[in-house]
Amino acid sequence: MIVKFRPGVSLQTVGSLQVAGVELQRVEDLDTQGMVLFRGVAGKPQTLEVVQALSRRADVLYAQPNYIRQAFKTPNDHFYDYQWHYPAINLPAAWDIEDGVDPTVVVAVIDSGIVSAHPDIPKPILGYDFISNPQIANDGGGRDNNPEDTGNVASGVPEEALTGYHGTHVAGTVAAATNNDLGVAGVSWGARLLHIRALGVGGGSDADIIAALRWAVGLPVSGVPANPNPAAVVNMSLGGRGTCAPAWQDTINQAANQPQRPIIVVAAGNSAENASGFTPASCSGVITVGATETRGFRSYYSNYGARIDVMAPGGDISIDRNTDGFVDGVLSPLKDDSATGDNQFNYVFYQGTSMASPHVAGLVALMKARRPDLTYSEALDILKSTAVPLSGASCTGRPSSQIAPSFPTLTSGDCGAGLVNAQAAVNAVGSVTPSFTLVLSPTSATLSPTTGSSVDISVSIARIAGFTNAVSLTLSGAPSGVSGQFTPSSVTGSTSSLRLQVSGSPTPGTYNLTIQGSGGSINRSVGLALTVGTAAPPPTVQGTAVFALYIVGNDIDLDKSAVVSISQTGQSAPYQFNNLAGGDYVVIAWKDLDGDDDITPGDYLGGYTNADGDLILVRPTANNINVPLSVVQGTQNLRLPGPEGVSLLPSLRQLYRR
């Protein structure tokens, strides 16, 4: 878990802690201001108890689990003519103004590492490997100076847990070697890529990604040599569920104060849900990017909502709408492990907000090349004011066979300011006029429907190029029963506070509020996602699938395995398997809470285990095989007993879908 101590606490006194019956050992200092990584041995429920106990301590600012984050992508199985996604954002016209060759801008790609031998990846290879867990790193060690991606080579690991050389694909979009008569072009022709490996088998932990972000922008990281090439732009095509946790926001804030004023670009996420529920997409101080396809519509998978800043091409590999003979994904360098020699270095169409984000990171690199002192606020203001808005229909994305009839009808604002216009953005950098932009912290809020409940939002007025006018703030979109008040409402300085308060009986749900600022002749707005909650219903086991998986050596025999479904409501229910063959079984229970027919974070999952959380083998006619369910945060431990245990995910999916 990640813990931040209050100023004045001597870290020498907290080398180890005893909290809620768990011994915690200090593993690493994540910054120089009291943010520390601790490690202990506990199951998930007890881990959460420890976090809550730590949070109540007087010497602790915050505590949180060290969650695992996943790369955002949807993989698929070659040259510029097929890069439809560049003309879509008017990029060729931008190259006539700035190609990024001089001066060179350092762009950090925090991802799964790099295929350094690919001929279309610029040399020299710079970077670092921040994966601390050797099993996740899959390269025989922990942190080191080699950011090479181990990709699709890992024994006994399901395909979805492998990296798919995601980082190489992302880096290629930012700055593949361009105008070299080979392969594909990058958005920036000359950006200096800094490959930072933080995602391995099954993803990467918050602590590793935060350390990677710190090092990327030139902040110190314990036990790691200083970065001689601090990044001016950072791309993070990764994330996971949950609103922006304190350690993330703390680190982003520290990064913003570095001398080069780094600009952080992140993917919105691929769950077709509100981006305010994902990290780092929901963090303040980053540019959050949604995805579009060939028509300029929101890609069916792209997250949406008030937290989206801009959109960029992410593609749709389910179709060939532009009839070029290939699926409509984003084309970039990759590696084929089934081939040998030069044939293994190929180019593949991927889709995802992971592919959209590096378009914007590369564009920001072009803008930084044109004006190196460009700040986050200036870049965000330019990108948003020059973007091409999507209509409500385009943002919804229909017609598309991939969008269910039940999918909500979106508004234009759910896709931020719209699709980036590279030519207009690069051109605007050369003539920045006095203006301002609005930045919220946090970027989403939750209210209880109880009368009098309230939440405060900090509203920062980022003044650009000497803008001095007073900015008047107004709020729209609040549901009936919720009022908002700015203090002050006319801002001559740089900050105001918005208090949202329940004064009636608001209808529970999620609302997209808009905060508008007017100063002089300039108008700016920013979205705020507000959730009005209800009392959470008690969890029920109804709909839970219970699996008995028949073990044969180090594998599963699906023909002898079985699954039953729980129809009873309540927090517990009996189950029974009939006519099982004699032999060894493991028992797993899973409730598909989001209805996607896949085991994903947020679902309920459990197994019949020992005290250490290892699955226990049982035989018919065993009784009282009790399976406690808990919320899924990662599936990397869902494997057979033993050191070489294979993943159970493929077998569970196959059996469930029969």
CSV table of N, CA and C in Angstrom, one decimal, residues 545-600:
chain,number,residue,atom,x,y,z
A,545,ALA,N,-22.0,-17.6,-10.7
A,545,ALA,CA,-21.7,-18.9,-11.3
A,545,ALA,C,-20.7,-19.6,-10.4
A,546,VAL,N,-20.9,-20.9,-10.0
A,546,VAL,CA,-20.0,-21.6,-9.2
A,546,VAL,C,-19.4,-22.7,-10.1
A,547,PHE,N,-18.0,-22.8,-10.2
A,547,PHE,CA,-17.3,-23.7,-11.1
A,547,PHE,C,-16.6,-24.8,-10.3
A,548,ALA,N,-16.7,-26.0,-10.8
A,548,ALA,CA,-15.9,-27.1,-10.3
A,548,ALA,C,-15.0,-27.5,-11.4
A,549,LEU,N,-13.7,-27.1,-11.3
A,549,LEU,CA,-12.8,-27.4,-12.4
A,549,LEU,C,-11.9,-28.6,-12.2
A,550,TYR,N,-12.0,-29.6,-13.1
A,550,TYR,CA,-11.3,-30.9,-12.9
A,550,TYR,C,-9.9,-30.7,-13.3
A,551,ILE,N,-9.0,-31.1,-12.4
A,551,ILE,CA,-7.5,-30.9,-12.5
A,551,ILE,C,-6.9,-32.2,-13.1
A,552,VAL,N,-6.2,-32.0,-14.2
A,552,VAL,CA,-5.4,-33.1,-14.9
A,552,VAL,C,-4.0,-32.5,-15.0
A,553,GLY,N,-3.1,-33.0,-14.1
A,553,GLY,CA,-1.7,-32.5,-14.1
A,553,GLY,C,-1.7,-31.0,-13.9
A,554,ASN,N,-1.2,-30.3,-14.9
A,554,ASN,CA,-1.2,-28.8,-14.7
A,554,ASN,C,-2.2,-28.1,-15.7
A,555,ASP,N,-3.3,-28.8,-15.9
A,555,ASP,CA,-4.3,-28.3,-16.8
A,555,ASP,C,-5.7,-28.6,-16.3
A,556,ILE,N,-6.7,-28.2,-17.1
A,556,ILE,CA,-8.1,-28.4,-16.8
A,556,ILE,C,-8.8,-29.2,-17.8
A,557,ASP,N,-9.5,-30.2,-17.4
A,557,ASP,CA,-10.4,-31.0,-18.3
A,557,ASP,C,-11.8,-30.4,-18.3
A,558,LEU,N,-12.1,-29.7,-19.3
A,558,LEU,CA,-13.4,-29.0,-19.3
A,558,LEU,C,-14.6,-30.0,-19.4
A,559,ASP,N,-14.4,-31.2,-20.1
A,559,ASP,CA,-15.4,-32.1,-20.2
A,559,ASP,C,-15.9,-32.7,-18.9
A,560,LYS,N,-14.9,-32.8,-17.9
A,560,LYS,CA,-15.3,-33.3,-16.6
A,560,LYS,C,-15.6,-32.2,-15.6
A,561,SER,N,-15.4,-30.9,-16.0
A,561,SER,CA,-15.7,-29.8,-15.2
A,561,SER,C,-17.2,-29.4,-15.2
A,562,ALA,N,-17.7,-28.7,-14.3
A,562,ALA,CA,-19.1,-28.3,-14.3
A,562,ALA,C,-19.3,-26.9,-13.7
A,563,VAL,N,-20.5,-26.3,-14.0
A,563,VAL,CA,-20.8,-25.0,-13.5
A,563,VAL,C,-22.3,-25.0,-13.1
A,564,VAL,N,-22.6,-24.4,-12.0
A,564,VAL,CA,-24.0,-24.2,-11.6
A,564,VAL,C,-24.2,-22.7,-11.3
A,565,SER,N,-25.5,-22.3,-11.4
A,565,SER,CA,-25.8,-20.9,-11.2
A,565,SER,C,-26.7,-20.7,-9.9
A,566,ILE,N,-26.4,-19.7,-9.1
A,566,ILE,CA,-27.2,-19.4,-7.9
A,566,ILE,C,-28.4,-18.6,-8.3
A,567,SER,N,-29.6,-19.1,-7.9
A,567,SER,CA,-30.8,-18.3,-8.2
A,567,SER,C,-31.4,-17.6,-7.0
A,568,GLN,N,-30.9,-18.0,-5.8
A,568,GLN,CA,-31.4,-17.4,-4.6
A,568,GLN,C,-30.8,-16.0,-4.4
A,569,THR,N,-31.6,-15.2,-3.7
A,569,THR,CA,-31.1,-13.8,-3.3
A,569,THR,C,-30.4,-14.0,-1.9
A,570,GLY,N,-29.9,-12.8,-1.4
A,570,GLY,CA,-29.3,-12.8,-0.1
A,570,GLY,C,-27.8,-12.8,-0.2
A,571,GLN,N,-27.1,-12.9,0.9
A,571,GLN,CA,-25.7,-12.8,1.0
A,571,GLN,C,-25.0,-14.2,1.0
A,572,SER,N,-25.8,-15.2,1.1
A,572,SER,CA,-25.2,-16.6,1.0
A,572,SER,C,-26.3,-17.5,0.5
A,573,ALA,N,-25.8,-18.6,-0.1
A,573,ALA,CA,-26.8,-19.6,-0.6
A,573,ALA,C,-26.0,-20.9,-0.8
A,574,PRO,N,-26.8,-22.0,-0.7
A,574,PRO,CA,-26.1,-23.3,-0.9
A,574,PRO,C,-26.0,-23.6,-2.4
A,575,TYR,N,-25.1,-24.5,-2.7
A,575,TYR,CA,-25.0,-25.0,-4.1
A,575,TYR,C,-24.6,-26.5,-4.1
A,576,GLN,N,-24.8,-27.2,-5.2
A,576,GLN,CA,-24.5,-28.6,-5.2
A,576,GLN,C,-24.2,-29.0,-6.7
A,577,PHE,N,-23.1,-29.8,-6.8
A,577,PHE,CA,-22.8,-30.4,-8.1
A,577,PHE,C,-23.2,-31.9,-8.1
A,578,ASN,N,-23.8,-32.3,-9.1
A,578,ASN,CA,-24.3,-33.7,-9.2
A,578,ASN,C,-23.5,-34.5,-10.3
A,579,ASN,N,-23.2,-35.8,-10.1
A,579,ASN,CA,-22.6,-36.6,-11.1
A,579,ASN,C,-21.2,-36.2,-11.5
A,580,LEU,N,-20.4,-35.7,-10.6
A,580,LEU,CA,-19.0,-35.4,-10.9
A,580,LEU,C,-18.2,-36.7,-10.9
A,581,ALA,N,-17.2,-36.7,-11.8
A,581,ALA,CA,-16.3,-37.8,-11.9
A,581,ALA,C,-15.3,-37.7,-10.7
A,582,GLY,N,-14.8,-38.9,-10.3
A,582,GLY,CA,-13.9,-38.9,-9.2
A,582,GLY,C,-12.6,-38.2,-9.6
A,583,GLY,N,-11.9,-37.5,-8.7
A,583,GLY,CA,-10.7,-36.8,-9.0
A,583,GLY,C,-10.6,-35.5,-8.2
A,584,ASP,N,-9.6,-34.7,-8.6
A,584,ASP,CA,-9.3,-33.4,-7.9
A,584,ASP,C,-10.0,-32.3,-8.6
A,585,TYR,N,-10.6,-31.4,-7.9
A,585,TYR,CA,-11.2,-30.2,-8.4
A,585,TYR,C,-10.7,-28.9,-7.6
A,586,VAL,N,-10.8,-27.8,-8.3
A,586,VAL,CA,-10.8,-26.5,-7.6
A,586,VAL,C,-12.2,-25.9,-7.8
A,587,VAL,N,-12.6,-25.1,-6.7
A,587,VAL,CA,-13.9,-24.5,-6.8
A,587,VAL,C,-13.8,-23.0,-6.8
A,588,ILE,N,-14.4,-22.4,-7.9
A,588,ILE,CA,-14.3,-20.9,-8.1
A,588,ILE,C,-15.8,-20.4,-8.2
A,589,ALA,N,-16.0,-19.2,-7.6
A,589,ALA,CA,-17.3,-18.6,-7.8
A,589,ALA,C,-17.1,-17.2,-8.4
A,590,TRP,N,-18.0,-16.8,-9.3
A,590,TRP,CA,-17.9,-15.5,-10.0
A,590,TRP,C,-19.2,-14.9,-10.3
A,591,LYS,N,-19.4,-13.7,-9.9
A,591,LYS,CA,-20.6,-12.9,-10.3
A,591,LYS,C,-20.3,-11.8,-11.3
A,592,ASP,N,-20.8,-11.9,-12.5
A,592,ASP,CA,-20.5,-11.0,-13.6
A,592,ASP,C,-21.3,-9.7,-13.4
A,593,LEU,N,-20.8,-8.8,-12.6
A,593,LEU,CA,-21.6,-7.7,-12.2
A,593,LEU,C,-21.9,-6.7,-13.3
A,594,ASP,N,-20.9,-6.6,-14.3
A,594,ASP,CA,-21.2,-5.6,-15.4
A,594,ASP,C,-21.7,-6.3,-16.6
A,595,GLY,N,-22.0,-7.6,-16.6
A,595,GLY,CA,-22.7,-8.2,-17.7
A,595,GLY,C,-21.9,-8.3,-19.0
A,596,ASP,N,-20.5,-8.3,-18.9
A,596,ASP,CA,-19.7,-8.3,-20.1
A,596,ASP,C,-19.2,-9.7,-20.4
A,597,ASP,N,-19.7,-10.7,-19.7
A,597,ASP,CA,-19.2,-12.1,-19.9
A,597,ASP,C,-17.7,-12.3,-19.8
A,598,ASP,N,-17.1,-11.5,-18.9
A,598,ASP,CA,-15.7,-11.6,-18.7
A,598,ASP,C,-15.4,-11.2,-17.3
A,599,ILE,N,-14.3,-11.8,-16.7
A,599,ILE,CA,-13.9,-11.5,-15.4
A,599,ILE,C,-13.1,-10.2,-15.4
A,600,THR,N,-13.7,-9.1,-14.9
A,600,THR,CA,-13.0,-7.8,-15.0
A,600,THR,C,-13.1,-7.1,-13.6
